[in-house]
Short mmCIF file of C-alpha atoms and ligand atoms in Angstrom, two decimals:
data_model
loop_
_atom_site.label_atom_id
_atom_site.label_comp_id
_atom_site.label_asym_id
_atom_site.label_seq_id
_atom_site.Cartn_x
_atom_site.Cartn_y
_atom_site.Cartn_z
CA UNK A 1 0.00 0.00 0.00
CA UNK A 2 1.21 3.51 -0.85
CA UNK A 3 -0.66 5.80 1.51
CA UNK A 4 -0.82 9.55 2.15
CA UNK A 5 -2.04 10.75 5.56
CA UNK A 6 -3.59 14.16 4.98
CA UNK A 7 -4.87 16.60 7.58
CA UNK A 8 -4.02 19.68 9.63
CA UNK A 9 -1.20 19.73 12.18
CA UNK A 10 -2.28 17.95 15.36
CA UNK A 11 -5.03 15.93 13.66
CA UNK A 12 -3.50 12.67 14.94
CA UNK A 13 -1.68 11.47 11.80
CA UNK A 14 1.55 10.54 13.58
CA UNK A 15 -0.34 8.81 16.38
CA UNK A 16 -2.24 6.61 13.91
CA UNK A 17 0.86 6.06 11.76
CA UNK A 18 2.44 4.15 14.65
CA UNK A 19 -0.18 1.39 14.76
CA UNK A 20 -0.48 1.40 10.96
CA UNK A 21 3.27 0.89 10.53
CA UNK A 22 3.16 -1.98 12.99
CA UNK A 23 0.09 -3.65 11.42
CA UNK A 24 0.92 -3.03 7.75
CA UNK A 25 4.71 -3.39 7.91
CA UNK A 26 5.32 -0.21 5.92
CA UNK A 27 7.35 2.78 7.16
CA UNK A 28 5.97 6.15 8.14
CA UNK A 29 7.70 8.88 6.14
CA UNK A 30 7.10 12.13 8.01
CA UNK A 31 8.47 15.21 6.27
CA UNK A 32 8.19 17.13 9.57
CA UNK A 33 10.50 14.54 11.19
CA UNK A 34 12.90 14.70 8.22
CA UNK A 35 12.98 18.50 8.47
CA UNK A 36 13.56 18.45 12.25
CA UNK A 37 16.39 15.91 11.80
CA UNK A 38 17.99 18.18 9.15
CA UNK A 39 17.67 21.18 11.51
CA UNK A 40 19.48 19.21 14.23
CA UNK A 41 22.41 18.58 11.87
CA UNK A 42 23.04 22.37 11.76
CA UNK A 43 23.95 22.30 8.05
CA UNK A 44 23.18 25.34 5.82
CA UNK A 45 20.04 23.49 4.66
CA UNK A 46 19.07 22.90 8.30
CA UNK A 47 19.48 26.61 9.07
CA UNK A 48 17.27 27.48 6.10
CA UNK A 49 14.61 24.97 7.23
CA UNK A 50 14.67 26.31 10.77
CA UNK A 51 13.56 29.78 9.69
CA UNK A 52 10.50 28.35 7.92
CA UNK A 53 9.58 25.77 10.58
CA UNK A 54 9.94 28.23 13.49
CA UNK A 55 7.63 30.67 11.70
CA UNK A 56 5.09 27.95 10.89
CA UNK A 57 5.55 28.44 7.13
CA UNK A 58 5.98 25.70 4.58
CA UNK A 59 9.51 25.16 3.29
CA UNK A 60 9.98 25.60 -0.50
CA UNK A 61 8.62 22.70 -2.56
CA UNK A 62 11.89 21.96 -4.40
CA UNK A 63 13.86 21.49 -1.15
CA UNK A 64 11.42 19.06 0.44
CA UNK A 65 10.77 17.14 -2.79
CA UNK A 66 14.44 16.20 -3.07
CA UNK A 67 14.41 14.77 0.46
CA UNK A 68 11.19 12.82 -0.18
CA UNK A 69 12.67 11.40 -3.40
CA UNK A 70 15.75 10.15 -1.50
CA UNK A 71 13.67 8.71 1.35
CA UNK A 72 11.21 6.82 -0.88
CA UNK A 73 14.12 5.32 -2.85
CA UNK A 74 15.35 3.53 0.29
CA UNK A 75 14.92 -0.24 0.59
CA UNK A 76 12.36 -0.15 3.41
CA UNK A 77 9.87 1.70 1.16
CA UNK A 78 9.97 -0.94 -1.58
CA UNK A 79 6.95 -2.78 -0.15
CA UNK A 80 4.95 0.40 0.39
CA UNK A 81 5.04 3.58 2.45
CA UNK A 82 2.91 5.96 4.44
CA UNK A 83 3.57 9.63 3.79
CA UNK A 84 2.74 11.88 6.76
CA UNK A 85 2.83 15.64 6.13
CA UNK A 86 3.57 15.33 2.41
CA UNK A 87 2.26 16.50 -0.01
CA UNK A 88 1.14 19.84 1.42
CA UNK A 89 0.65 21.83 -1.79
CA UNK A 90 -0.91 20.99 -5.14
CA UNK A 91 2.54 21.43 -6.73
CA UNK A 92 3.97 18.82 -4.32
CA UNK A 93 1.06 16.47 -5.11
CA UNK A 94 1.65 16.85 -8.85
CA UNK A 95 5.37 16.23 -8.41
CA UNK A 96 4.66 13.15 -6.25
CA UNK A 97 2.15 11.75 -8.74
CA UNK A 98 4.63 12.05 -11.64
CA UNK A 99 7.52 10.65 -9.62
CA UNK A 100 5.49 7.61 -8.45
CA UNK A 101 4.09 7.04 -11.95
CA UNK A 102 7.66 6.99 -13.32
CA UNK A 103 8.50 4.27 -10.80
CA UNK A 104 5.27 2.35 -11.42
CA UNK A 105 4.05 2.57 -7.83
CA UNK A 106 1.05 4.91 -7.66
CA UNK A 107 -0.73 5.97 -4.50
CA UNK A 108 -3.41 3.55 -3.28
CA UNK A 109 -5.16 5.69 -0.60
CA UNK A 110 -5.20 9.25 0.72
CA UNK A 111 -6.68 9.28 4.23
CA UNK A 112 -8.04 12.68 5.26
CA UNK A 113 -8.15 13.32 9.03
CA UNK A 114 -11.16 15.56 9.53
CA UNK A 115 -11.08 17.58 12.77
CA UNK A 116 -12.02 21.09 13.91
CA UNK A 117 -9.41 23.77 14.56
CA UNK A 118 -10.60 24.07 18.22
CA UNK A 119 -9.69 20.41 18.86
CA UNK A 120 -6.34 20.91 17.15
CA UNK A 121 -5.51 23.75 19.48
CA UNK A 122 -6.03 21.48 22.52
CA UNK A 123 -4.06 18.63 20.99
CA UNK A 124 -1.09 20.78 19.98
CA UNK A 125 -0.97 22.58 23.33
CA UNK A 126 -0.51 19.28 25.20
CA UNK A 127 1.65 17.36 22.71
CA UNK A 128 4.94 16.04 24.06
CA UNK A 129 7.29 13.41 22.67
CA UNK A 130 10.01 11.16 23.93
CA UNK A 131 13.25 11.83 21.98
CA UNK A 132 14.56 8.40 23.01
CA UNK A 133 11.75 6.47 21.27
CA UNK A 134 9.96 9.05 19.09
CA UNK A 135 6.74 8.15 20.92
CA UNK A 136 4.10 10.93 20.95
CA UNK A 137 1.98 11.60 24.05
CA UNK A 138 -0.55 14.15 25.19
CA UNK A 139 -0.33 15.46 28.73
CA UNK A 140 -4.09 14.96 29.28
CA UNK A 141 -5.44 12.67 26.51
CA UNK A 142 -2.57 10.17 26.33
CA UNK A 143 -0.36 10.78 29.37
CA UNK A 144 3.23 9.52 29.29
CA UNK A 145 4.22 6.75 31.71
CA UNK A 146 5.74 7.85 35.02
CA UNK A 147 9.50 8.33 35.17
CA UNK A 148 10.15 9.84 31.73
CA UNK A 149 8.76 13.36 32.30
CA UNK A 150 12.23 14.96 32.49
CA UNK A 151 13.23 13.86 29.00
CA UNK A 152 9.99 14.72 27.21
CA UNK A 153 10.06 17.58 24.72
CA UNK A 154 7.37 20.02 23.62
CA UNK A 155 7.97 21.13 20.02
CA UNK A 156 9.07 24.75 19.64
CA UNK A 157 6.45 25.35 16.92
CA UNK A 158 3.66 23.86 19.07
CA UNK A 159 2.61 27.21 20.54
CA UNK A 160 -0.56 29.22 19.93
CA UNK A 161 1.13 31.98 17.90
CA UNK A 162 2.93 29.70 15.42
CA UNK A 163 -0.06 27.36 15.26
CA UNK A 164 -2.20 30.17 13.84
CA UNK A 165 0.27 30.50 10.96
CA UNK A 166 0.46 26.70 10.49
CA UNK A 167 -3.33 26.46 10.29
CA UNK A 168 -3.41 29.36 7.80
CA UNK A 169 -0.87 27.52 5.65
CA UNK A 170 -3.00 24.38 5.91
CA UNK A 171 -6.25 26.04 4.90
CA UNK A 172 -4.68 28.07 2.07
CA UNK A 173 -2.19 25.63 0.57
CA UNK A 174 -2.99 22.08 1.75
CA UNK A 175 -6.81 22.00 1.86
CA UNK A 176 -6.98 22.25 -1.99
CA UNK A 177 -5.55 18.71 -1.98
CA UNK A 178 -8.95 17.45 -0.77
CA UNK A 179 -10.76 18.12 -4.08
CA UNK A 180 -7.54 17.24 -5.94
CA UNK A 181 -7.44 13.70 -4.50
CA UNK A 182 -11.24 13.40 -4.57
CA UNK A 183 -11.06 13.88 -8.34
CA UNK A 184 -8.45 11.13 -8.57
CA UNK A 185 -10.76 8.80 -6.60
CA UNK A 186 -8.13 8.30 -3.86
CA UNK A 187 -9.61 10.28 -0.95
CA UNK A 188 -10.92 8.47 2.15
CA UNK A 189 -12.30 10.95 4.72
CA UNK A 190 -12.36 9.90 8.37
CA UNK A 191 -13.66 11.62 11.49
CA UNK A 192 -10.49 12.18 13.54
CA UNK A 193 -12.35 13.28 16.68
CA UNK A 194 -12.77 10.70 19.44
CA UNK A 195 -10.62 8.19 21.28
CA UNK A 196 -7.37 7.12 19.63
CA UNK A 197 -8.62 3.50 19.37
CA UNK A 198 -11.88 4.63 17.69
CA UNK A 199 -9.95 6.71 15.18
CA UNK A 200 -7.67 3.69 14.52
CA UNK A 201 -10.73 1.58 13.64
CA UNK A 202 -11.94 4.26 11.23
CA UNK A 203 -8.54 4.54 9.54
CA UNK A 204 -8.29 0.79 8.98
CA UNK A 205 -11.87 0.66 7.67
CA UNK A 206 -10.97 3.48 5.26
CA UNK A 207 -8.08 1.51 3.76
CA UNK A 208 -10.03 -1.77 3.76
CA UNK A 209 -7.88 -3.63 6.28
CA UNK A 210 -9.04 -5.37 9.49
CA UNK A 211 -8.07 -3.23 12.48
CA UNK A 212 -5.61 -4.80 14.91
CA UNK A 213 -7.40 -6.43 17.88
CA UNK A 214 -5.88 -3.89 20.23
CA UNK A 215 -3.87 -0.75 19.70
CA UNK A 216 -0.20 -1.51 19.49
CA UNK A 217 1.85 -0.28 22.42
CA UNK A 218 5.57 0.36 21.94
CA UNK A 219 8.25 -1.47 23.88
P1 ADP B 1 -0.15 15.10 13.74
O1 ADP B 1 0.86 14.00 13.43
O2 ADP B 1 -1.34 15.04 12.83
O3 ADP B 1 0.47 16.46 13.81
P2 ADP B 1 -0.21 13.84 16.40
O4 ADP B 1 -0.44 12.42 16.06
O5 ADP B 1 1.18 14.24 16.79
O6 ADP B 1 -0.74 14.80 15.20
O7 ADP B 1 -1.25 14.25 17.54
C1 ADP B 1 -1.26 15.55 18.12
C2 ADP B 1 -1.52 15.43 19.62
O8 ADP B 1 -2.86 14.95 19.81
C3 ADP B 1 -0.60 14.44 20.35
O9 ADP B 1 -0.31 14.96 21.62
C4 ADP B 1 -1.43 13.17 20.46
O10 ADP B 1 -1.10 12.44 21.64
C5 ADP B 1 -2.85 13.73 20.57
N1 ADP B 1 -3.85 12.87 19.93
C6 ADP B 1 -3.74 12.15 18.78
N2 ADP B 1 -4.89 11.51 18.50
C7 ADP B 1 -5.78 11.85 19.50
C8 ADP B 1 -7.15 11.51 19.77
N3 ADP B 1 -7.86 10.72 18.98
N4 ADP B 1 -7.71 12.04 20.89
C9 ADP B 1 -7.01 12.87 21.71
N5 ADP B 1 -5.72 13.22 21.50
C10 ADP B 1 -5.11 12.72 20.40
P1 AMP B 2 4.88 18.82 10.83
O1 AMP B 2 5.77 18.02 11.74
O2 AMP B 2 4.27 17.98 9.74
O3 AMP B 2 3.86 19.63 11.58
O4 AMP B 2 5.83 19.85 10.05
C1 AMP B 2 6.62 20.81 10.76
C2 AMP B 2 7.10 21.88 9.80
O5 AMP B 2 7.94 21.30 8.77
C3 AMP B 2 6.00 22.61 9.01
O6 AMP B 2 5.42 23.67 9.75
C4 AMP B 2 6.79 23.12 7.78
O7 AMP B 2 7.60 24.23 8.10
C5 AMP B 2 7.72 21.94 7.51
N1 AMP B 2 7.13 20.94 6.59
C6 AMP B 2 6.80 19.64 6.88
N2 AMP B 2 6.34 19.01 5.80
C7 AMP B 2 6.36 19.92 4.79
C8 AMP B 2 5.98 19.90 3.42
N3 AMP B 2 5.47 18.79 2.85
N4 AMP B 2 6.14 21.04 2.69
C9 AMP B 2 6.64 22.15 3.22
N5 AMP B 2 7.00 22.25 4.51
C10 AMP B 2 6.86 21.15 5.30
#
């Protein structure tokens, strides 16, 4: 399966990608994670990315497309992949479509996470992650286990001011992908509000796969 997870920041894409990766055996390719890893390397490209990410703006298409191309060429993506956070513009979607067509591995599903901006605000405000495992938690909705609080990080761009800009970018530049993928017959819309396990069931139903009996727990 070659899947795109589409939806605003904080919709729960990364959270669902974890159980999907485990159940489907295909990697999650998160462009946000790739960009944050590049920023950490402190290269000139990382410095350029930082300015965009800190402001909540999208990085230029050509820069991110190159990184996606390299990532999807890796061996672990041969049996399928799950793109999270890419494409985010119609230009990126067109580039992706042509690139995948050239390689004879077209997209099979685009899952749209439908959720209100008010819910997103709550989810982003409480999002923390464990740098040691990459696991995402929410301080109220999915609290981390005791004993790891000191190493948890709250993303720098997960604050109310930057979120406004990120949501603007989503509504202006990414939302047009909904009719774009609808026209291609690939869009599967799911209600992303509700308990994580309920959303998991909806995602699996949308891609036509039996949901795992229970949500996968890391470690
Ligand atoms: P995205 O990858 O779409 O940006 P995340 O998966 O990181 O979103 O989720 C954002 C925050 O919301 C995280 O703190 C996560 O724990 C929490 N979250 C995810 N799904 C749900 C849900 N169904 N109900 C409540 N909180 C959720
Ligand atoms: P995310 O982790 O998906 O919320 O992405 C964090 C930040 O990385 C975004 O606010 C953008 O600055 C950048 N980014 C991630 N994916 C893309 C993309 N497909 N196109 C442009 N910028 C992106």
